[in-house]
């Protein structure tokens, strides 16, 4: 491969798409996770849990729109192929996202008797969206194969991803709350930690088995040695989360954020591993980034847009997180809290 | 029904549901900016409290509407890939960047600043909060800009070349500012203003009828009626220009709108009737002689092209014909109601409380959702009138659909329709409920941090 603009631009867009989806999975992951944990909290705690994600969830979901947007803009051929192959899970995810997104607002605006209904829809929508996303990831990795083994694999990811989101959600709540709710969040984190860890190991082992390509990439010397830091770092992150959740005093001393941070690290490492496994395909074994890319001129036009706006987006996102920094408190549209 | 028809219905259902909410938000956000500025300008007077109340209630409506707009919009962004993959494969080089700029410049802006706008009032300075509100308003308007540019390009494509069946951009300026775009954008922004004006006026009138009004109600009602009375003549004027533009670029659509079956000179205007596509005539038509030529070509003898000139390339007549009459009828009603109420308000402007009669209030209540009806009518004219093409004259809808099993499309269609019906009913009920319980604490007294008393609720 020679490095010229026409060959590099598709790679850049692949990276932008990957990062947008990673940002989505982490950011919306924690608020989907909070949604799934909602039924386990007491009634007045539910308000606070929702308040902790209130200012953020909308922007979080926009990363999904960007990820899909880049797929559509930069790789129109893959866009049609991937999304029509994932037709049903996409529809289920969308219905899940619709239900949870609106429940969030309806639950406090509708009359009080209806609140329980909207809480339930908030939970159900979050769960549905997470399961559907897991299923989508699974079928993407198996190149939309409909064999039994591949379906089982997708099913495995579909039930795992919610645990990982719940872990993120619990980690988020540990940071954003205090007192009894925080203690509950720690307990939730402890409860999902092992299932999540076991599932991650299971998926990592199964992925090379369902895809020979991926097997060859990982289990050959010298790559194998070079790649070792990924599993080792995963183990370290997992241990850090385990260590902190088992010791209330560490959390009291202000290290609660470690749980969230190490789960985020796990997500990033898993993403790196995946990116390594898939490159340079955008539809595994079918389309490479270059085959799927749109016309060079169109890519240039949108590259300018990305180069200008993405930094600005990051700046004002950081600004927004700073405004709502610290422990969550009840939300109000009024002048003073 | 076949996959094509089901996919079309599904797309139409999804986008019709989506557009209901952005239509409100695009203009509502500017109303909120206005309420806020009035609040700041009247600080330390009793009026400030009233503006604050108006701001508070309509912020709640805004937040709810925004949530619905966002989630249905996310559905939209997947629809192209799941149901119309051919569209992106053929026109992706042009549609892609336009959609991309919408995400990058508009969606992130509004979604991110929304949090600060809604929940940040006590966390940031007044000025930063105002900037955040303006950012959200700019974001929603920008979003309309980009998406309408794309839609207009699909109606009146320019600035492209086609290589091996795939569109390539030749001149981005010509693509973005394609011939029908200025008209569509203007008409749409005015439609949004009208929709919100009648929503605010209608719900405020409802509050007065039910005796749940507060001081803010009066201000909001007055502002809304004024805005409606100003916007509606502009809208009718813009609509007329829009029609002339369409006549130039899409004569088949105009023929369907007017029910002109055969090319004729001094064509009559059909007020009503039942288009009969099989026989090629309009049954029970009520005509006004020569008026169509006069309105459309501004010349009483002008020749108008009929549907017979576009064999196999004209839209289905009845839906376009009817949708157009629904929209224009709503426009006329809006004109009558808003001027009637505005006239009373202006004559009795010295009177401190709202001087509208019971009948006027009832008329406003009846018109609460008139903007939605007119907007959907207008879009159905536009989009059904573009058929059988997706990109006018160039790409046929039937060639671009994904070949899913009809059963699968039908099942998702039913699921979407069920969710949408449920949400639409909930939305309207909650709007009414909120308007009947507009109570808010005096903003100058601190709220208790635990939202034990429902102050309209935390979020
Ligand atoms: C409050 C909403 C509203 C009102 C009162 C009107 N319209 Fe409208 N109209 C729209 C909302 C709208 C719309 C939803 O915004 C459309 C669909 C696409 C577009 O650009 O605007 C539209 C489309 C549209 C079109 C189709 C253009 C095309 O696709 O080629 C025409 C010819 C008109 N309008 C003309 C009128 C006239 C003569 C009106 C006089 C009463 C009128 N409209 C009132
Ligand atoms: C927001 C208001 C809109 C409404 C209410 C609306 C409504 C509709 C309707 C009723 C149809 C079906 C026409 C038919 O098949 O007979 C349709 C088709 C379509 N519209 Fe729109 N439309 C809107 C805006 C847009 C925009 C902004 C775009 C593109 C950017 C768009 C793209 C399409 C496409 C791709 C179809 C394909 C399906 C088809 O032609 O059947 N629409 N729309
Ligand atoms: C005339 C047609 C359209 C207009 C005027 C419009 C405008 C808007 C506006 C103002 C919003 C902000 C949310 C709100 O205020 O409720 C929004 C949201 C959204 N729209 Fe549309 N839209 C249109 C059609 C479409 C189409 C065809 C798509 C699909 C590509 C789309 C995709 C989206 C998405 C993904 C969001 C969510 C953005 C977020 O997360 O903030 N819209 N739209």
Coordinates of N, CA and C in Angstrom, one line a residue, chain A residues 44 47 50-51 54-59 61-66 68-69 72-73 76-77 79-81 83-88 90-95 97-102 104-112 115 117-118 121 136 294-295 297-306 309-310 313 316-317 319-320 323-325 327-337, chain B residues 10 39 52 55-56 59-61 63-64 66-68 70-72 74-75 77-78 80-83 85 88-89 92-97 99-101 103-105 107-116 118-124 126 128 168-169 172 402 404 408-409 411-412 415-416 419-420 422-423 426-427 430 433-434 443-444 446-451 456-459:
Chain A
X44 N -37.2 6.7 45.7 CA -36.6 8.0 45.6 C -35.2 8.0 45.1
X47 N -35.1 8.6 41.1 CA -35.0 10.0 40.6 C -33.6 10.5 40.5
X50 N -31.7 8.8 37.7 CA -32.0 9.4 36.4 C -31.4 10.8 36.3
X51 N -31.4 11.5 37.4 CA -30.8 12.8 37.4 C -29.3 12.8 37.1
X54 N -29.3 12.7 33.4 CA -30.2 13.6 32.7 C -29.5 14.6 31.7
X55 N -28.5 15.3 32.1 CA -27.9 16.3 31.1 C -27.1 15.6 30.0
X56 N -26.8 14.3 30.1 CA -25.9 13.7 29.2 C -26.4 12.8 28.2
X57 N -27.6 12.2 28.4 CA -27.9 11.0 27.6 C -28.1 11.4 26.1
X58 N -28.7 12.6 25.9 CA -29.0 13.0 24.5 C -27.7 13.1 23.7
X59 N -26.7 13.8 24.3 CA -25.4 13.9 23.6 C -24.8 12.6 23.4
X61 N -26.2 9.7 22.9 CA -26.7 9.0 21.7 C -26.3 9.6 20.4
X62 N -25.9 10.8 20.4 CA -25.6 11.5 19.2 C -24.3 10.8 18.6
X63 N -23.5 10.2 19.5 CA -22.3 9.5 18.9 C -22.7 8.3 18.1
X64 N -23.8 7.7 18.4 CA -24.3 6.6 17.5 C -24.7 7.2 16.1
X65 N -25.3 8.3 16.2 CA -25.7 9.0 14.9 C -24.5 9.3 14.1
X66 N -23.4 9.7 14.8 CA -22.2 10.1 14.0 C -21.6 8.8 13.5
X68 N -22.9 5.9 12.7 CA -23.7 5.4 11.6 C -23.6 6.4 10.4
X69 N -23.5 7.7 10.8 CA -23.4 8.7 9.7 C -22.1 8.5 9.0
X72 N -22.4 5.8 6.6 CA -23.2 6.1 5.5 C -22.4 7.1 4.5
X73 N -21.7 8.0 5.1 CA -21.1 9.0 4.3 C -19.9 8.4 3.6
X76 N -20.7 4.1 1.7 CA -22.1 3.8 1.4 C -22.4 2.4 1.0
X77 N -21.4 1.7 0.4 CA -21.7 0.3 0.0 C -21.9 -0.5 1.2
X79 N -22.6 0.5 4.1 CA -23.8 0.9 4.9 C -25.0 0.1 4.5
X80 N -25.3 0.0 3.2 CA -26.5 -0.8 2.8 C -26.3 -2.2 3.2
X81 N -25.2 -2.8 3.0 CA -24.9 -4.2 3.2 C -25.1 -4.5 4.7
X83 N -26.5 -2.7 7.2 CA -27.8 -2.4 7.8 C -28.9 -3.2 7.3
X84 N -28.8 -3.6 6.0 CA -30.0 -4.5 5.6 C -29.8 -5.9 6.2
X85 N -28.5 -6.3 6.4 CA -28.3 -7.6 7.0 C -28.8 -7.6 8.5
X86 N -28.6 -6.4 9.1 CA -29.0 -6.3 10.5 C -30.4 -5.8 10.7
X87 N -31.2 -5.9 9.7 CA -32.5 -5.3 9.7 C -33.3 -5.4 11.0
X88 N -33.5 -6.7 11.5 CA -34.3 -6.9 12.7 C -33.7 -6.4 13.9
X90 N -31.6 -4.1 14.3 CA -31.6 -2.6 14.3 C -33.0 -2.1 14.7
X91 N -34.0 -2.7 14.1 CA -35.4 -2.2 14.4 C -35.6 -2.4 15.9
X92 N -35.2 -3.5 16.5 CA -35.4 -3.8 17.9 C -34.7 -2.7 18.7
X93 N -33.4 -2.5 18.3 CA -32.6 -1.5 19.1 C -33.3 -0.1 19.0
X94 N -33.8 0.2 17.8 CA -34.4 1.5 17.7 C -35.6 1.7 18.6
X95 N -36.4 0.6 18.6 CA -37.6 0.7 19.5 C -37.2 0.8 20.9
X97 N -34.4 2.1 22.0 CA -33.9 3.5 22.3 C -35.0 4.5 22.3
X98 N -36.0 4.3 21.5 CA -37.2 5.2 21.5 C -37.9 5.2 22.8
X99 N -38.2 3.9 23.3 CA -38.9 3.8 24.5 C -38.1 4.4 25.7
X100 N -36.8 4.1 25.8 CA -36.1 4.6 27.0 C -35.9 6.1 26.9
X101 N -35.7 6.6 25.7 CA -35.4 8.1 25.5 C -36.6 8.9 26.0
X102 N -37.8 8.4 25.6 CA -38.9 9.2 26.0 C -39.4 9.0 27.4
X104 N -37.8 8.6 29.9 CA -36.9 9.5 30.7 C -37.6 10.9 31.0
X105 N -38.3 11.4 30.0 CA -39.0 12.7 30.2 C -40.4 12.5 30.7
X106 N -41.0 11.5 30.1 CA -42.4 11.3 30.5 C -42.6 10.9 32.0
X107 N -41.6 10.2 32.5 CA -41.8 9.7 33.9 C -42.0 10.8 34.9
X108 N -41.4 12.0 34.7 CA -41.6 13.1 35.6 C -42.7 14.1 35.2
X109 N -43.1 14.0 33.9 CA -44.1 15.0 33.4 C -45.5 14.4 33.5
X110 N -45.7 13.1 33.3 CA -47.0 12.6 33.3 C -47.5 12.6 34.8
X111 N -48.8 12.3 34.9 CA -49.3 12.3 36.3 C -48.6 11.2 37.1
X112 N -48.6 11.4 38.4 CA -47.7 10.6 39.3 C -48.0 9.2 39.2
X115 N -46.0 7.1 36.8 CA -44.5 7.1 36.8 C -44.0 5.7 36.8
X117 N -45.1 3.0 35.4 CA -45.1 2.5 34.0 C -43.9 3.0 33.2
X118 N -43.7 4.3 33.3 CA -42.6 4.9 32.5 C -41.2 4.4 33.1
X121 N -40.8 1.1 31.4 CA -40.4 1.2 30.0 C -39.0 1.7 29.9
X136 N -26.1 -7.4 17.3 CA -25.6 -6.8 16.1 C -24.1 -7.0 16.0
X294 N -16.6 6.0 -0.4 CA -17.2 6.8 -1.5 C -16.2 7.6 -2.3
X295 N -16.7 8.4 -3.2 CA -15.7 9.1 -4.1 C -14.8 10.0 -3.3
X297 N -13.6 12.9 -3.8 CA -14.0 14.3 -3.6 C -15.0 14.5 -2.5
X298 N -15.9 13.6 -2.4 CA -16.9 13.6 -1.3 C -16.2 13.4 0.0
X299 N -15.3 12.5 0.1 CA -14.5 12.3 1.3 C -13.8 13.5 1.8
X300 N -13.2 14.2 0.8 CA -12.5 15.5 1.1 C -13.4 16.5 1.7
X301 N -14.6 16.6 1.1 CA -15.5 17.6 1.6 C -15.9 17.4 3.1
X302 N -16.1 16.1 3.3 CA -16.6 15.8 4.7 C -15.4 15.8 5.7
X303 N -14.2 15.5 5.1 CA -13.0 15.5 6.0 C -12.8 16.9 6.6
X304 N -13.0 17.9 5.7 CA -12.8 19.3 6.2 C -13.8 19.5 7.3
X305 N -15.0 19.1 7.1 CA -16.0 19.2 8.2 C -15.6 18.6 9.5
X306 N -15.2 17.3 9.4 CA -14.8 16.6 10.6 C -13.6 17.3 11.2
X309 N -15.0 20.5 13.0 CA -16.1 20.4 14.0 C -15.7 19.4 15.1
X310 N -15.0 18.3 14.8 CA -14.8 17.4 15.9 C -14.1 18.0 17.1
X313 N -16.5 19.9 18.9 CA -17.5 19.1 19.7 C -16.8 18.6 21.0
X316 N -16.7 21.5 23.6 CA -17.9 21.8 24.3 C -18.5 20.6 25.1
X317 N -18.2 19.4 24.7 CA -18.6 18.2 25.5 C -17.9 18.3 26.8
X319 N -16.7 20.9 28.3 CA -17.4 22.0 29.0 C -18.6 21.5 29.7
X320 N -19.4 20.8 29.0 CA -20.7 20.3 29.6 C -20.5 19.4 30.8
X323 N -19.6 21.5 33.7 CA -20.7 22.1 34.4 C -21.5 21.2 35.3
X324 N -21.6 19.9 35.0 CA -22.3 19.0 35.8 C -21.4 18.1 36.6
X325 N -20.2 18.6 36.9 CA -19.2 17.8 37.6 C -19.7 17.5 39.0
X327 N -21.1 15.2 42.5 CA -22.2 14.4 42.8 C -23.5 14.9 42.1
X328 N -24.3 14.0 41.7 CA -25.6 14.4 41.1 C -26.5 15.0 42.1
X329 N -27.3 16.0 41.7 CA -28.4 16.4 42.6 C -29.7 16.5 41.7
X330 N -30.8 16.6 42.4 CA -32.1 16.6 41.7 C -32.0 17.7 40.6
X331 N -32.6 17.4 39.5 CA -32.6 18.3 38.4 C -33.8 19.2 38.4
X332 N -33.6 20.4 38.0 CA -34.8 21.3 37.9 C -34.5 22.3 36.8
X333 N -35.6 22.7 36.1 CA -35.5 23.7 35.0 C -35.4 25.1 35.6
X334 N -35.6 25.2 36.9 CA -35.8 26.5 37.6 C -34.4 27.2 37.8
X335 N -34.5 28.3 38.5 CA -33.3 29.1 38.7 C -32.3 28.5 39.6
X336 N -32.8 28.1 40.8 CA -31.8 27.6 41.8 C -32.1 26.1 42.2
X337 N -31.1 25.3 42.5 CA -31.4 24.0 42.8 C -32.1 23.9 44.2
Chain B
X10 N -43.6 2.4 5.6 CA -42.8 2.5 6.8 C -42.0 3.8 6.9
X39 N -37.7 38.2 30.4 CA -37.5 38.0 31.8 C -36.4 38.9 32.3
X52 N -41.1 34.4 33.7 CA -40.4 33.2 34.2 C -41.4 32.0 34.1
X55 N -41.7 30.8 30.6 CA -40.5 30.1 30.2 C -40.5 28.7 30.8
X56 N -40.9 28.6 32.1 CA -40.8 27.4 32.8 C -41.7 26.3 32.1
X59 N -40.5 25.4 28.7 CA -39.2 24.6 28.7 C -39.6 23.1 28.9
X60 N -40.5 22.9 29.8 CA -40.9 21.5 30.0 C -41.4 20.9 28.7
X61 N -42.3 21.6 28.0 CA -42.8 21.1 26.7 C -41.6 20.9 25.7
X63 N -38.5 20.2 26.4 CA -37.7 19.0 26.8 C -38.3 17.8 26.3
X64 N -39.6 17.7 26.6 CA -40.3 16.5 26.2 C -40.3 16.3 24.6
X66 N -38.3 17.5 22.6 CA -36.9 17.3 22.1 C -36.6 15.8 22.2
X67 N -37.0 15.2 23.3 CA -36.7 13.8 23.5 C -37.3 13.0 22.4
X68 N -38.6 13.3 22.1 CA -39.3 12.6 21.0 C -38.6 12.8 19.7
X70 N -35.5 13.5 19.1 CA -34.2 12.8 19.0 C -34.4 11.4 18.8
X71 N -35.2 10.7 19.5 CA -35.3 9.2 19.4 C -35.9 8.9 18.0
X72 N -36.9 9.7 17.5 CA -37.4 9.3 16.2 C -36.4 9.7 15.1
X74 N -33.1 9.4 15.4 CA -32.1 8.3 15.3 C -32.7 7.2 14.5
X75 N -34.0 6.9 14.6 CA -34.6 5.9 13.7 C -34.4 6.3 12.2
X77 N -32.0 8.0 10.9 CA -30.7 7.9 10.3 C -30.4 6.4 10.0
X78 N -31.1 5.4 10.5 CA -30.9 4.0 10.2 C -31.7 3.6 9.0
X80 N -32.3 4.8 6.0 CA -31.8 4.8 4.7 C -31.1 3.5 4.4
X81 N -30.3 3.1 5.4 CA -29.5 1.8 5.2 C -30.4 0.6 5.3
X82 N -31.4 0.6 6.2 CA -32.1 -0.7 6.3 C -33.1 -0.8 5.2
X83 N -33.7 0.2 4.7 CA -34.8 0.1 3.7 C -34.4 0.6 2.3
X85 N -31.1 0.9 0.7 CA -29.6 0.8 0.5 C -29.2 1.3 -0.9
X88 N -28.3 5.1 -1.1 CA -27.0 5.6 -0.6 C -25.9 5.1 -1.6
X89 N -26.1 3.9 -2.2 CA -25.1 3.4 -3.1 C -25.0 4.3 -4.4
X92 N -25.0 8.4 -2.6 CA -24.3 8.6 -1.4 C -23.3 9.7 -1.4
X93 N -22.7 9.9 -2.6 CA -21.6 10.9 -2.7 C -22.2 12.3 -2.5
X94 N -23.5 12.4 -2.7 CA -24.1 13.8 -2.5 C -24.9 13.8 -1.2
X95 N -25.7 12.8 -1.0 CA -26.5 12.8 0.3 C -25.6 12.6 1.5
X96 N -24.6 11.8 1.4 CA -23.7 11.6 2.6 C -23.2 12.8 3.2
X97 N -22.4 13.7 2.4 CA -21.8 14.9 3.1 C -22.9 15.8 3.6
X99 N -25.9 15.0 4.9 CA -26.3 14.4 6.2 C -25.1 14.5 7.2
X100 N -23.9 14.3 6.8 CA -22.8 14.4 7.7 C -22.6 15.8 8.3
X101 N -22.8 16.8 7.5 CA -22.7 18.2 8.0 C -23.8 18.4 9.0
X103 N -25.1 16.2 11.1 CA -24.7 15.6 12.4 C -23.6 16.4 13.0
X104 N -22.6 16.8 12.3 CA -21.5 17.5 12.8 C -21.8 18.9 13.3
X105 N -22.5 19.6 12.5 CA -22.7 21.0 12.9 C -24.0 21.2 13.8
X107 N -26.5 18.4 15.2 CA -26.9 17.5 16.2 C -26.1 17.6 17.5
X108 N -24.7 17.6 17.3 CA -23.9 17.7 18.5 C -24.1 19.0 19.3
X109 N -24.3 20.1 18.5 CA -24.5 21.4 19.1 C -25.7 21.4 20.0
X110 N -26.8 21.0 19.4 CA -28.0 21.0 20.2 C -28.1 20.0 21.3
X111 N -27.6 18.8 21.0 CA -27.7 17.8 22.1 C -26.8 18.1 23.3
X112 N -25.6 18.7 23.0 CA -24.7 18.9 24.1 C -25.2 20.1 24.9
X113 N -25.6 21.2 24.2 CA -26.0 22.4 25.0 C -27.3 22.3 25.6
X114 N -28.1 21.3 25.1 CA -29.4 21.1 25.7 C -29.3 20.8 27.2
X115 N -28.3 20.0 27.6 CA -28.2 19.7 29.0 C -28.0 21.0 29.8
X116 N -27.1 21.9 29.3 CA -26.9 23.1 30.1 C -28.1 24.0 30.0
X118 N -31.3 23.1 29.8 CA -32.4 22.6 30.6 C -32.0 22.7 32.1
X119 N -30.9 22.1 32.5 CA -30.6 21.9 33.9 C -29.5 22.8 34.4
X120 N -29.0 23.6 33.6 CA -27.8 24.4 34.1 C -28.1 25.8 34.6
X121 N -29.4 26.1 34.7 CA -29.6 27.5 35.0 C -29.0 28.0 36.3
X122 N -29.0 27.1 37.3 CA -28.4 27.5 38.6 C -26.9 27.1 38.7
X123 N -26.4 26.6 37.6 CA -25.0 26.2 37.7 C -24.0 27.1 36.9
X124 N -24.6 27.8 35.9 CA -23.8 28.7 35.1 C -24.3 30.1 35.2
X126 N -25.9 33.7 34.1 CA -27.1 34.0 33.2 C -26.6 34.1 31.8
X128 N -23.9 32.7 30.3 CA -23.6 31.4 29.7 C -24.8 30.6 29.4
X168 N -21.9 11.8 -8.8 CA -20.7 12.5 -8.2 C -21.0 14.0 -8.1
X169 N -20.4 14.6 -7.1 CA -20.7 16.0 -6.9 C -19.8 16.8 -7.9
X172 N -20.6 22.0 -5.3 CA -21.3 21.8 -4.0 C -22.2 23.0 -3.8
X402 N -34.6 -2.2 -0.6 CA -33.9 -3.4 -0.1 C -34.9 -4.6 -0.3
X404 N -36.0 -7.2 1.2 CA -36.4 -8.0 2.4 C -37.6 -8.8 2.2
X408 N -41.2 -9.5 7.0 CA -40.3 -8.9 8.0 C -40.6 -7.4 8.0
X409 N -40.7 -6.8 6.8 CA -41.0 -5.3 6.8 C -42.3 -5.1 7.5
X411 N -43.7 -6.8 9.9 CA -43.7 -6.9 11.3 C -43.0 -5.6 11.9
X412 N -41.9 -5.1 11.3 CA -41.4 -3.9 12.0 C -42.3 -2.7 11.8
X415 N -44.8 -2.9 14.5 CA -44.2 -2.5 15.8 C -44.0 -1.0 15.9
X416 N -43.4 -0.4 14.8 CA -43.3 1.1 14.8 C -44.6 1.8 15.0
X419 N -45.8 1.6 18.6 CA -45.0 2.5 19.4 C -45.4 4.0 19.2
X420 N -45.5 4.3 17.9 CA -45.8 5.7 17.6 C -47.2 6.1 18.1
X422 N -48.9 4.9 20.5 CA -48.8 5.0 22.0 C -48.2 6.3 22.4
X423 N -47.0 6.6 21.8 CA -46.3 7.8 22.2 C -47.1 9.1 21.8
X426 N -49.8 9.6 24.4 CA -49.2 10.0 25.6 C -48.7 11.4 25.6
X427 N -48.1 11.8 24.5 CA -47.5 13.1 24.3 C -48.7 14.2 24.5
X430 N -50.0 14.3 28.0 CA -49.1 15.0 28.9 C -49.0 16.5 28.7
X433 N -52.0 17.7 30.4 CA -51.8 17.6 31.8 C -50.9 18.7 32.4
X434 N -49.8 19.0 31.6 CA -48.8 20.0 32.1 C -49.5 21.4 32.1
X443 N -39.4 31.7 41.6 CA -38.0 31.3 41.3 C -37.0 31.9 42.2
X444 N -37.4 33.0 42.8 CA -36.4 33.7 43.7 C -36.2 33.0 45.0
X446 N -35.3 29.6 47.0 CA -34.6 28.3 46.6 C -35.5 27.1 46.7
X447 N -35.4 26.2 45.8 CA -36.2 25.0 45.8 C -35.5 24.1 46.8
X448 N -36.2 23.2 47.4 CA -35.5 22.2 48.2 C -34.8 21.3 47.3
X449 N -33.6 20.9 47.6 CA -32.8 20.1 46.7 C -33.4 18.8 46.4
X450 N -34.1 18.2 47.4 CA -34.8 17.0 47.1 C -36.2 17.3 46.5
X451 N -36.4 16.9 45.3 CA -37.6 17.3 44.6 C -38.8 16.5 45.2
X456 N -43.4 20.3 39.1 CA -43.4 20.0 37.7 C -42.4 19.0 37.4
X457 N -41.7 18.6 38.5 CA -40.8 17.4 38.5 C -39.4 17.8 38.1
X458 N -38.5 16.9 38.5 CA -37.1 17.1 38.2 C -36.8 17.2 36.7
X459 N -37.0 16.2 36.0 CA -36.5 16.3 34.6 C -37.6 15.8 33.6

